[in-house]
Coordinates of C-alpha atoms in Angstrom, one line a residue:
X1 CA 84.9 -71.0 -56.6
X2 CA 88.6 -70.7 -57.5
X3 CA 89.8 -67.1 -57.9
X4 CA 91.4 -65.9 -61.1
X5 CA 94.7 -65.6 -59.2
X6 CA 94.4 -69.3 -58.1
X7 CA 93.5 -70.4 -61.7
X8 CA 96.4 -68.5 -63.1
X9 CA 98.8 -70.0 -60.6
X10 CA 97.6 -73.6 -61.3
X11 CA 97.8 -73.0 -65.1
X12 CA 101.5 -72.5 -64.7
X13 CA 101.8 -75.9 -63.1
X14 CA 99.6 -78.2 -65.1
X15 CA 100.9 -78.0 -68.6
X16 CA 103.4 -80.8 -68.0
X17 CA 100.5 -83.0 -66.9
X18 CA 98.8 -83.0 -70.3
X19 CA 95.5 -82.4 -68.6
X20 CA 92.6 -82.3 -71.2
X21 CA 94.2 -84.1 -74.1
X22 CA 97.3 -85.6 -75.6
X23 CA 99.8 -83.1 -77.0
X24 CA 97.5 -80.2 -76.3
X25 CA 97.7 -77.1 -74.1
X26 CA 95.3 -77.6 -71.1
X27 CA 91.8 -76.0 -71.7
X28 CA 90.4 -73.4 -69.4
X29 CA 88.0 -75.9 -68.0
X30 CA 90.8 -78.4 -67.3
X31 CA 92.8 -75.7 -65.5
X32 CA 89.7 -74.8 -63.4
X33 CA 89.2 -78.4 -62.7
X34 CA 92.8 -78.7 -61.4
X35 CA 92.3 -75.6 -59.3
X36 CA 89.2 -77.0 -57.8
X37 CA 91.0 -80.2 -57.1
X38 CA 93.7 -78.3 -55.2
X39 CA 91.1 -76.5 -53.2
X40 CA 89.3 -79.7 -52.3
X41 CA 92.6 -81.2 -51.1
X42 CA 93.2 -78.1 -49.0
X43 CA 89.7 -78.3 -47.6
X44 CA 90.2 -82.0 -46.7
X45 CA 93.4 -81.0 -44.9
X46 CA 91.5 -78.3 -43.0
X47 CA 88.7 -80.6 -42.0
X48 CA 91.0 -82.9 -40.2
X49 CA 90.6 -83.0 -36.4
X50 CA 93.1 -80.9 -34.5
X51 CA 95.5 -83.7 -33.6
X52 CA 95.6 -85.2 -37.0
X53 CA 96.0 -81.8 -38.6
X54 CA 98.8 -81.0 -36.2
X55 CA 100.7 -84.2 -37.0
X56 CA 100.1 -83.9 -40.8
X57 CA 101.2 -80.2 -40.7
X58 CA 104.3 -81.1 -38.7
X59 CA 105.2 -83.7 -41.2
X60 CA 104.6 -81.5 -44.2
X61 CA 105.5 -78.0 -43.1
X62 CA 109.2 -78.5 -42.4
X63 CA 110.9 -76.8 -45.3
X64 CA 112.8 -79.0 -47.6
X65 CA 116.6 -79.3 -47.0
X66 CA 118.6 -76.8 -48.8
X67 CA 118.8 -77.6 -52.5
X68 CA 116.4 -80.6 -52.0
X69 CA 113.5 -79.0 -53.9
X70 CA 113.1 -80.8 -57.2
X71 CA 112.9 -78.5 -60.2
X72 CA 110.3 -79.2 -62.8
X73 CA 108.5 -81.7 -60.6
X74 CA 105.0 -82.7 -61.7
X75 CA 102.1 -80.9 -59.9
X76 CA 100.9 -84.2 -58.3
X77 CA 104.3 -85.6 -57.8
X78 CA 107.2 -85.7 -55.3
X79 CA 108.8 -82.3 -55.1
X80 CA 111.8 -83.0 -52.8
X81 CA 114.9 -85.0 -53.6
X82 CA 115.2 -88.4 -51.8
X83 CA 119.0 -88.1 -51.4
X84 CA 118.8 -84.6 -50.0
X85 CA 115.7 -84.6 -47.8
X86 CA 114.9 -88.3 -47.0
X87 CA 112.4 -87.5 -44.3
X88 CA 110.5 -85.1 -46.5
X89 CA 110.6 -87.5 -49.4
X90 CA 109.3 -90.4 -47.3
X91 CA 106.3 -88.4 -46.0
X92 CA 105.4 -87.3 -49.5
X93 CA 105.8 -90.7 -51.1
X94 CA 103.4 -92.3 -48.5
X95 CA 100.7 -89.7 -48.7
X96 CA 100.9 -88.8 -52.4
X97 CA 101.3 -92.5 -53.3
X98 CA 98.0 -93.0 -51.5
X99 CA 99.2 -95.5 -48.9
X100 CA 98.4 -93.8 -45.6
X101 CA 96.6 -90.9 -44.1
X102 CA 97.1 -89.2 -40.7
X103 CA 94.7 -90.0 -37.9
X104 CA 93.5 -87.8 -35.0
X105 CA 95.5 -89.8 -32.4
X106 CA 99.2 -88.8 -32.8
X107 CA 101.4 -91.7 -33.9
X108 CA 98.5 -93.7 -35.4
X109 CA 97.8 -93.9 -39.2
X110 CA 95.1 -95.0 -41.6
X111 CA 96.4 -97.8 -43.8
X112 CA 94.6 -97.2 -47.1
X113 CA 93.9 -100.1 -49.6
X114 CA 97.2 -99.5 -51.4
X115 CA 99.2 -100.5 -48.4
X116 CA 96.8 -102.9 -46.8
X117 CA 96.7 -105.0 -50.0
X118 CA 100.5 -105.4 -49.6
X119 CA 100.0 -106.6 -46.0
X120 CA 97.3 -109.1 -47.2
X121 CA 99.7 -110.6 -49.7
X122 CA 102.3 -111.0 -47.0
X123 CA 99.6 -112.6 -44.7
X124 CA 98.6 -115.1 -47.4
X125 CA 102.1 -116.1 -48.2
X126 CA 103.1 -116.6 -44.6
X127 CA 99.9 -118.4 -43.6
X128 CA 100.5 -120.9 -46.3
X129 CA 103.9 -121.7 -45.0
X130 CA 103.2 -121.8 -41.3
X131 CA 100.1 -124.0 -41.8
X132 CA 102.4 -126.5 -43.5
X133 CA 104.4 -126.5 -40.3
X134 CA 101.3 -127.2 -38.2
X135 CA 100.8 -123.7 -36.9
X136 CA 97.1 -122.7 -36.3
X137 CA 95.7 -119.2 -36.2
X138 CA 93.8 -117.9 -33.2
X139 CA 92.8 -114.7 -31.5
X140 CA 93.3 -113.6 -27.9
X141 CA 91.9 -110.4 -26.3
X142 CA 93.9 -107.1 -26.4
X143 CA 93.6 -106.5 -22.7
X144 CA 95.8 -107.8 -19.9
X145 CA 95.5 -107.3 -16.2
X146 CA 98.3 -105.5 -14.3
X147 CA 98.8 -108.5 -12.0
X148 CA 99.4 -110.8 -15.0
X149 CA 101.5 -108.4 -16.9
X150 CA 103.8 -107.8 -13.9
X151 CA 104.4 -111.5 -13.2
X152 CA 107.4 -111.6 -15.5
X153 CA 109.6 -108.7 -14.3
X154 CA 112.4 -108.9 -16.9
X155 CA 109.8 -109.0 -19.7
X156 CA 107.6 -106.2 -18.5
X157 CA 110.6 -104.0 -17.6
X158 CA 111.6 -104.1 -21.3
X159 CA 108.1 -102.7 -22.3
X160 CA 107.1 -100.7 -19.2
X161 CA 107.6 -97.2 -20.8
X162 CA 105.5 -98.3 -23.8
X163 CA 102.5 -99.8 -22.1
X164 CA 99.2 -98.0 -22.5
X165 CA 96.7 -98.4 -19.6
X166 CA 92.9 -98.2 -19.4
X167 CA 91.9 -96.7 -16.1
X168 CA 88.3 -95.6 -16.7
X169 CA 85.0 -97.0 -17.9
X170 CA 82.7 -94.1 -18.7
X171 CA 83.1 -91.8 -15.7
X172 CA 84.1 -94.5 -13.2
X173 CA 87.6 -95.6 -12.3
X174 CA 88.4 -99.2 -12.8
X175 CA 89.1 -101.2 -9.7
X176 CA 92.3 -102.4 -11.4
X177 CA 94.1 -100.8 -14.4
X178 CA 94.0 -102.9 -17.6
X179 CA 96.9 -102.8 -20.0
X180 CA 96.6 -102.8 -23.8
X181 CA 99.0 -105.5 -25.0
X182 CA 102.4 -104.4 -26.2
X183 CA 102.9 -108.1 -27.1
X184 CA 101.0 -111.2 -26.0
X185 CA 103.3 -113.4 -24.0
X186 CA 101.6 -112.5 -20.7
X187 CA 98.2 -112.6 -22.4
X188 CA 98.5 -116.1 -23.8
X189 CA 100.7 -118.1 -21.5
X190 CA 98.4 -118.4 -18.4
X191 CA 96.1 -120.2 -20.8
X192 CA 98.8 -122.3 -22.3
X193 CA 99.2 -123.7 -18.8
X194 CA 95.6 -124.7 -19.0
X195 CA 95.7 -126.2 -22.5
X196 CA 99.0 -128.1 -22.1
X197 CA 98.6 -131.0 -19.7
X198 CA 100.6 -133.8 -21.4
X199 CA 103.6 -134.2 -23.6
X200 CA 101.0 -135.4 -26.2
X201 CA 99.7 -131.8 -26.3
X202 CA 103.0 -130.7 -27.7
X203 CA 104.0 -129.0 -29.8
X204 CA 101.4 -126.4 -29.4
X205 CA 101.8 -123.8 -32.2
X206 CA 99.5 -120.9 -32.4
X207 CA 99.7 -117.6 -34.3
X208 CA 97.6 -114.5 -34.3
X209 CA 97.3 -111.5 -36.6
X210 CA 96.5 -108.4 -34.6
X211 CA 97.5 -104.9 -33.6
X212 CA 99.5 -104.0 -30.6
X213 CA 100.1 -100.6 -28.8
X214 CA 103.4 -99.3 -27.7
X215 CA 103.1 -95.7 -26.6
X216 CA 106.3 -94.1 -25.4
X217 CA 108.2 -92.3 -28.2
X218 CA 108.7 -88.8 -29.4
X219 CA 109.0 -89.0 -33.2
X220 CA 106.4 -91.2 -34.9
X221 CA 107.2 -92.4 -38.4
X222 CA 104.6 -94.3 -40.4
X223 CA 105.3 -98.1 -40.7
X224 CA 108.5 -97.8 -38.7
X225 CA 107.5 -96.2 -35.4
X226 CA 103.8 -95.9 -34.7
X227 CA 101.8 -96.2 -31.5
X228 CA 99.5 -98.9 -32.9
X229 CA 100.9 -101.3 -35.5
X230 CA 99.7 -104.5 -37.2
X231 CA 101.7 -107.7 -37.0
X232 CA 101.6 -111.4 -36.6
X233 CA 102.9 -113.0 -33.4
X234 CA 103.5 -116.7 -33.1
X235 CA 103.7 -118.4 -29.7
X236 CA 104.6 -122.0 -29.5
X237 CA 105.5 -124.6 -26.9
X238 CA 107.8 -127.7 -27.4
X239 CA 109.0 -130.6 -25.4
X240 CA 112.7 -130.0 -26.1
X241 CA 115.2 -127.2 -26.7
X242 CA 116.2 -128.9 -29.9
X243 CA 112.7 -128.8 -31.3
X244 CA 112.2 -125.2 -30.3
X245 CA 115.5 -124.3 -31.9
X246 CA 114.6 -125.9 -35.2
X247 CA 111.4 -123.9 -35.4
X248 CA 113.2 -120.6 -34.5
X249 CA 115.4 -121.0 -37.6
X250 CA 112.6 -122.3 -39.9
X251 CA 110.4 -119.2 -39.1
X252 CA 113.4 -116.9 -39.5
X253 CA 113.9 -118.4 -43.0
X254 CA 110.3 -117.7 -43.9
X255 CA 110.8 -114.1 -42.8
X256 CA 113.9 -113.8 -44.9
X257 CA 112.0 -115.1 -47.9
X258 CA 109.2 -112.6 -47.3
X259 CA 111.7 -109.8 -47.6
X260 CA 113.7 -111.3 -50.5
X261 CA 111.1 -113.1 -52.6
X262 CA 108.1 -110.8 -52.1
X263 CA 109.5 -107.4 -51.2
X264 CA 112.7 -107.7 -53.2
X265 CA 114.7 -106.6 -50.1
X266 CA 118.0 -108.4 -49.2
X267 CA 118.5 -109.2 -45.5
X268 CA 121.2 -110.7 -43.3
X269 CA 120.2 -113.5 -41.1
X270 CA 121.8 -113.6 -37.7
X271 CA 121.5 -113.7 -33.9
X272 CA 121.1 -110.7 -31.6
X273 CA 123.7 -110.1 -28.9
X274 CA 122.6 -110.6 -25.3
X275 CA 122.3 -106.8 -25.0
X276 CA 119.8 -106.6 -27.9
X277 CA 117.9 -109.9 -27.4
X278 CA 114.2 -110.0 -26.5
X279 CA 113.5 -109.1 -22.8
X280 CA 113.1 -112.4 -20.9
X281 CA 114.1 -114.6 -23.7
X282 CA 116.9 -117.1 -24.1
X283 CA 118.1 -115.8 -27.5
X284 CA 116.8 -113.8 -30.5
X285 CA 117.4 -114.4 -34.2
X286 CA 116.8 -111.6 -36.7
X287 CA 116.8 -110.6 -40.3
X288 CA 118.5 -107.2 -40.8
X289 CA 118.0 -104.9 -43.7
X290 CA 119.9 -101.8 -45.0
X291 CA 118.6 -98.4 -46.2
X292 CA 121.1 -97.1 -48.7
X293 CA 119.9 -93.4 -48.7
X294 CA 120.7 -93.0 -45.0
X295 CA 123.3 -95.7 -44.5
X296 CA 121.3 -97.2 -41.6
X297 CA 120.5 -100.7 -40.7
X298 CA 116.9 -101.8 -39.9
X299 CA 115.6 -104.8 -38.0
X300 CA 113.2 -106.6 -40.3
X301 CA 111.7 -109.4 -38.1
X302 CA 112.7 -111.5 -35.1
X303 CA 112.3 -115.1 -34.1
X304 CA 112.9 -115.7 -30.4
X305 CA 113.7 -118.8 -28.3
X306 CA 112.2 -118.0 -24.9
X307 CA 113.7 -121.0 -23.3
X308 CA 111.9 -122.1 -20.1
X309 CA 111.7 -118.7 -18.4
X310 CA 108.0 -118.1 -19.2
X311 CA 107.0 -121.7 -18.7
X312 CA 108.5 -121.6 -15.2
X313 CA 106.7 -118.3 -14.5
X314 CA 103.3 -119.5 -15.7
X315 CA 103.8 -123.1 -14.6
X316 CA 103.5 -124.7 -18.1
X317 CA 104.6 -128.3 -17.4
X318 CA 104.2 -131.8 -18.7
X319 CA 105.1 -135.2 -17.3
X320 CA 108.4 -136.7 -18.4
X321 CA 107.7 -139.1 -21.3
X322 CA 110.9 -141.0 -20.6
X323 CA 109.5 -142.1 -17.2
X324 CA 109.0 -145.8 -17.0
X325 CA 105.9 -147.4 -15.5
X326 CA 105.8 -146.8 -11.8
X327 CA 108.7 -144.4 -11.9
X328 CA 108.2 -140.9 -10.6
X329 CA 110.1 -138.1 -12.3
X330 CA 109.9 -134.3 -12.0
X331 CA 107.6 -132.6 -14.4
X332 CA 109.2 -130.9 -17.3
X333 CA 108.8 -127.2 -18.1
X334 CA 108.1 -126.7 -21.8
X335 CA 110.4 -124.8 -24.2
X336 CA 108.8 -121.8 -25.8
X337 CA 109.3 -119.6 -28.9
X338 CA 107.7 -116.4 -30.0
X339 CA 108.2 -114.7 -33.4
X340 CA 106.8 -111.7 -35.2
X341 CA 106.7 -109.7 -38.4
X342 CA 105.0 -106.3 -38.6
X343 CA 103.9 -103.7 -41.2
X344 CA 107.3 -102.2 -40.7
X345 CA 108.2 -104.5 -43.7
X346 CA 106.2 -102.2 -45.9
X347 CA 108.1 -99.1 -44.8
X348 CA 111.5 -100.9 -45.4
X349 CA 110.4 -101.8 -48.9
X350 CA 109.3 -98.3 -49.7
X351 CA 112.5 -96.7 -48.4
X352 CA 114.7 -99.0 -50.5
X353 CA 112.9 -99.0 -53.8
X354 CA 111.1 -95.6 -54.0
X355 CA 112.6 -92.8 -56.1
X356 CA 111.9 -89.1 -56.9
X357 CA 108.9 -90.1 -59.1
X358 CA 107.2 -91.8 -56.2
X359 CA 106.6 -95.4 -55.1
X360 CA 108.4 -98.3 -56.8
X361 CA 106.5 -101.5 -55.9
X362 CA 107.7 -105.1 -56.5
X363 CA 105.2 -106.9 -58.8
X364 CA 104.5 -109.7 -56.4
X365 CA 103.0 -107.4 -53.7
X366 CA 101.7 -104.5 -55.8
X367 CA 97.9 -104.0 -55.6
X368 CA 98.0 -103.4 -59.4
X369 CA 100.8 -105.0 -61.5
X370 CA 99.8 -103.4 -64.8
X371 CA 97.9 -100.3 -65.8
X372 CA 96.8 -99.8 -69.4
X373 CA 96.6 -96.2 -70.5
X374 CA 94.8 -95.4 -73.8
X375 CA 96.9 -93.0 -76.0
X376 CA 96.4 -91.4 -79.4
X377 CA 93.0 -89.9 -78.5
X378 CA 92.6 -86.2 -79.4
X379 CA 89.9 -83.8 -80.5
X380 CA 89.7 -85.4 -83.9
X381 CA 89.0 -88.9 -82.5
X382 CA 85.3 -89.8 -83.1
X383 CA 83.2 -91.3 -80.4
X384 CA 83.0 -94.5 -82.4
X385 CA 86.8 -94.7 -82.7
X386 CA 87.2 -94.1 -79.0
X387 CA 84.6 -96.8 -78.1
X388 CA 86.3 -99.3 -80.4
X389 CA 89.7 -98.6 -78.9
X390 CA 88.3 -98.9 -75.4
X391 CA 86.6 -102.2 -76.3
X392 CA 89.9 -103.6 -77.7
X393 CA 91.7 -102.5 -74.5
X394 CA 89.1 -104.1 -72.3
X395 CA 89.7 -107.3 -74.2
X396 CA 93.5 -107.1 -73.6
X397 CA 92.8 -106.5 -69.9
X398 CA 90.6 -109.6 -69.7
X399 CA 93.3 -111.7 -71.4
X400 CA 95.9 -110.6 -68.8
X401 CA 93.5 -111.2 -65.9
X402 CA 93.0 -114.7 -67.3
X403 CA 96.7 -115.5 -66.6
X404 CA 96.6 -114.0 -63.1
X405 CA 97.9 -110.5 -63.8
X406 CA 96.4 -107.7 -61.6
X407 CA 95.5 -105.1 -64.3
X408 CA 93.6 -101.9 -64.4
X409 CA 92.5 -99.8 -67.4
X410 CA 92.6 -96.0 -66.9
X411 CA 89.7 -94.7 -68.9
X412 CA 89.3 -91.5 -66.9
X413 CA 87.9 -88.6 -69.0
X414 CA 89.3 -85.2 -68.8
X415 CA 92.9 -86.3 -68.2
X416 CA 95.5 -86.8 -70.9
X417 CA 98.1 -89.6 -71.0
X418 CA 100.8 -87.3 -69.5
X419 CA 98.7 -86.8 -66.3
X420 CA 97.9 -90.5 -66.1
X421 CA 101.6 -91.5 -66.6
X422 CA 102.6 -89.3 -63.7
X423 CA 99.8 -90.5 -61.5
X424 CA 100.6 -94.2 -61.9
X425 CA 104.3 -93.7 -61.6
X426 CA 103.6 -91.9 -58.3
X427 CA 101.6 -94.9 -57.1
X428 CA 104.4 -97.3 -58.1
X429 CA 102.5 -99.6 -60.5
X430 CA 105.3 -101.9 -61.9
X431 CA 104.3 -101.9 -65.6
X432 CA 102.4 -99.5 -67.8
X433 CA 101.0 -100.5 -71.2
X434 CA 100.3 -97.7 -73.7
X435 CA 97.7 -98.7 -76.3
X436 CA 96.3 -96.5 -79.1
X437 CA 95.3 -96.8 -82.8
X438 CA 98.9 -97.0 -83.9
X439 CA 99.6 -99.9 -81.5
X440 CA 96.5 -101.8 -82.7
X441 CA 97.4 -101.2 -86.3
X442 CA 100.9 -102.7 -85.6
X443 CA 99.5 -105.4 -83.3
X444 CA 101.7 -104.5 -80.4
X445 CA 101.6 -102.6 -77.1
X446 CA 104.1 -100.1 -75.8
X447 CA 105.6 -101.0 -72.4
X448 CA 107.0 -98.7 -69.7
X449 CA 108.7 -100.2 -66.7
X450 CA 108.3 -98.2 -63.4
X451 CA 111.6 -99.4 -61.9
X452 CA 114.0 -98.1 -64.6
X453 CA 111.5 -96.2 -66.8
X454 CA 112.7 -98.2 -69.9
X455 CA 110.2 -98.5 -72.8
X456 CA 109.7 -101.3 -75.2
X457 CA 107.2 -103.3 -77.2
X458 CA 105.3 -106.5 -76.9
X459 CA 103.3 -108.1 -79.7
X460 CA 99.7 -108.6 -78.7
X461 CA 100.0 -112.3 -79.7
X462 CA 102.7 -112.7 -77.1
X463 CA 101.0 -110.7 -74.3
X464 CA 100.1 -113.6 -72.0
X465 CA 103.6 -114.9 -72.1
X466 CA 105.7 -111.7 -72.2
X467 CA 103.9 -109.6 -69.6
X468 CA 104.3 -112.1 -66.7
X469 CA 107.9 -112.7 -67.8
X470 CA 108.6 -108.9 -67.7
X471 CA 107.0 -108.6 -64.3
X472 CA 109.3 -111.4 -63.1
X473 CA 112.3 -109.5 -64.6
X474 CA 111.3 -106.3 -62.8
X475 CA 111.0 -108.2 -59.5
X476 CA 114.5 -109.8 -60.0
X477 CA 116.1 -106.5 -61.0
X478 CA 114.7 -104.7 -58.0
X479 CA 116.2 -107.3 -55.7
X480 CA 119.6 -107.3 -57.6
X481 CA 119.9 -103.5 -57.3
X482 CA 119.1 -103.5 -53.6
X483 CA 121.4 -106.5 -53.0
X484 CA 124.3 -104.8 -54.7
X485 CA 123.8 -101.7 -52.6
X486 CA 123.7 -103.7 -49.4
X487 CA 126.8 -105.8 -50.2
X488 CA 128.8 -102.7 -51.4
X489 CA 128.0 -101.0 -48.1
X490 CA 128.8 -103.9 -45.8
X491 CA 132.5 -103.4 -44.8
X492 CA 134.9 -105.4 -42.7
X493 CA 137.0 -103.3 -40.2
X494 CA 139.7 -104.6 -37.9
X495 CA 141.4 -101.3 -37.0
X496 CA 139.4 -98.9 -34.8
X497 CA 140.7 -95.8 -36.5
X498 CA 138.8 -96.9 -39.7
X499 CA 135.5 -97.4 -37.9
X500 CA 134.3 -93.8 -37.8
X501 CA 135.1 -92.9 -41.4
X502 CA 133.6 -96.1 -42.6
X503 CA 130.5 -95.6 -40.6
X504 CA 130.1 -92.0 -41.8
X505 CA 130.4 -93.3 -45.4
X506 CA 126.9 -94.8 -45.0
X507 CA 128.1 -98.3 -44.3
X508 CA 127.2 -101.1 -41.8
X509 CA 130.4 -102.6 -40.4
X510 CA 131.5 -106.1 -39.5
X511 CA 134.1 -106.1 -36.7
X512 CA 135.7 -108.8 -34.6
X513 CA 133.9 -108.4 -31.3
X514 CA 133.9 -109.9 -27.8
X515 CA 130.0 -109.7 -27.7
X516 CA 130.0 -108.3 -24.2
X517 CA 127.4 -105.6 -23.2
X518 CA 130.0 -103.3 -21.7
X519 CA 132.0 -103.3 -24.9
X520 CA 128.9 -102.7 -27.1
X521 CA 128.1 -99.6 -25.0
X522 CA 131.7 -98.4 -25.5
X523 CA 131.5 -98.9 -29.2
X524 CA 128.3 -96.9 -29.4
X525 CA 129.6 -94.1 -27.3
X526 CA 132.9 -93.8 -29.1
X527 CA 131.4 -94.0 -32.6
X528 CA 129.0 -91.2 -31.7
X529 CA 131.9 -88.9 -32.0
X530 CA 134.0 -88.5 -35.1
X531 CA 137.2 -90.5 -35.0
X532 CA 140.4 -88.6 -34.5
X533 CA 141.7 -87.4 -37.8
X534 CA 138.5 -88.2 -39.6
X535 CA 137.8 -85.4 -42.0
X536 CA 134.7 -87.0 -43.6
X537 CA 131.8 -84.6 -43.5
X538 CA 129.0 -85.8 -41.2
X539 CA 126.0 -87.2 -43.1
X540 CA 123.3 -84.6 -42.6
X541 CA 120.6 -87.3 -42.6
X542 CA 122.3 -89.7 -40.2
X543 CA 121.7 -89.3 -36.5
X544 CA 124.6 -88.3 -34.2
X545 CA 124.1 -91.5 -32.3
X546 CA 126.8 -94.1 -32.5
X547 CA 126.7 -97.6 -34.0
X548 CA 124.8 -100.3 -32.2
X549 CA 125.1 -104.1 -32.8
X550 CA 122.7 -105.3 -35.4
X551 CA 123.4 -109.0 -35.3
X552 CA 126.0 -111.7 -35.3
X553 CA 125.6 -113.1 -38.8
X554 CA 125.1 -116.8 -39.2
X555 CA 127.3 -116.7 -42.3
X556 CA 130.7 -115.7 -40.7
X557 CA 133.6 -114.5 -42.8
X558 CA 137.0 -116.0 -42.1
X559 CA 139.5 -114.2 -39.9
X560 CA 138.3 -114.5 -36.3
X561 CA 140.2 -117.1 -34.3
X562 CA 138.7 -117.6 -30.8
X563 CA 141.3 -117.0 -28.1
X564 CA 143.6 -115.2 -30.5
X565 CA 141.8 -112.4 -32.4
X566 CA 141.5 -109.2 -30.4
X567 CA 138.3 -107.3 -30.0
X568 CA 138.3 -104.3 -32.3
X569 CA 137.4 -101.9 -29.5
X570 CA 140.8 -100.5 -28.5
X571 CA 139.6 -100.1 -24.9
X572 CA 138.5 -103.7 -24.6
X573 CA 140.9 -106.3 -23.1
X574 CA 138.8 -109.3 -24.4
X575 CA 139.4 -111.5 -27.3
X576 CA 136.8 -111.6 -30.2
X577 CA 134.1 -114.2 -30.2
X578 CA 132.8 -113.6 -33.7
X579 CA 132.3 -111.1 -36.5
X580 CA 129.5 -108.8 -35.3
X581 CA 127.5 -106.4 -37.6
X582 CA 127.3 -102.8 -36.3
X583 CA 125.7 -99.7 -37.7
X584 CA 123.4 -96.8 -37.1
X585 CA 119.9 -98.1 -37.1
X586 CA 116.2 -97.2 -37.0

């Protein structure tokens, strides 16, 4: 039972939720119900295993940054300001938005239906496109023996600190430790050598959807940095470098479209520097995003050309098809690619679009695109009138489902429209329709957009046309807003004295750069300190780390002349090779 003190405290916080009826003060029973709900939530938290509770507590117990606590926030809503306490806001929007829960292994998370449905939509979209390319889905085991993993030294050195090992079965030690895959090159390629015997077996294009484990880190962050994460990894083999290169760019374009067309997130396509490329690969291409609140770049997905390094290591060869009859030519090592996109994409989308009311989901990936909330019901509404209204609303929902709209009717008893509005805004449903006796009398519905909270009207006769059109508008507007933020915070700098202040202004920076590893290290080290004469206050949310190279954009601005333009680093004697994008990053 909730105590009188608890009930009194809850009563102070529920009036703005309109619990119990539209336009009414909450009843005693409604207040007690809310108090019990809070107690149940607290009980669930206490019932977590020790590890899960510890991580959840660590994420939630840190006090909000000074001044970040939102005044007048709804009881069920976000209560810290995104701009002032981004980490606290992100944790709340994920858990209160019903996307994740904490698990009893630190750094691992439960992806609830709200987030998993987004991943499923990405899967379907990407599968359709890679199947058109001739890529087939498969599944390889998660385990890899130590002797196989260690065959490719450069590759495993890049992952060594992150590899998790199985050393026991029951109470017995294993004869040989078995690694849990951090990625699958060394899992799959011994078998590619078995499956590829002739140039007629090429190209071999396989993809798998799985989870991988990367263990070594100190600060887990759901979707962005977790010990186990879901992704797809494609592994392909080709006869020529040219064929491999074409696929690298085609896959990268699909990744770019996932971000831009599905998630409404703008990205820059480019190539990683040699310092940042995939360990053991020839070169790496990438799509890079930008988080406006923190001013940090973020890697979205990568498509690698592995060259012939792995095929030489695992002896994946074919006969030379140009050999004439009777002619003996050396066998050819195949050219290989690997490419991957993970559930990190969901975190990027949330960080960019979410606000102080909660999630803001693009319609194309939202589990629900439309929620219909009955309004105008009060104590004077008869049961027959209520039933008639609900029947009419059910008909509207079926009409919308008939044109492919994912719609839900919120008929929950005991909660007024105000509570429901807050609840669905928190969960990011793109469009709310409010329907009551007045709307039916006027043959219209009231609309409320989640992205900008604008309200409007749609005639019921135009519903099947106007609702899908409005969802498309919301999708486009989300992209435009994010694109404007990215472009306005991508700055060109040619004088080093401007680098620090520009970086601290939450920008990513294009500079003429020589692309050498030594120079990259110097840029990172020097930009970790405030530039001399820079009086810009340090961004409290940005790390003290310096700027790293994000990519060499494929679309290069004018202004770099090879052999003439100097590298922007004042301590570097080299000439610039290209404009390179630098920034603080996740």
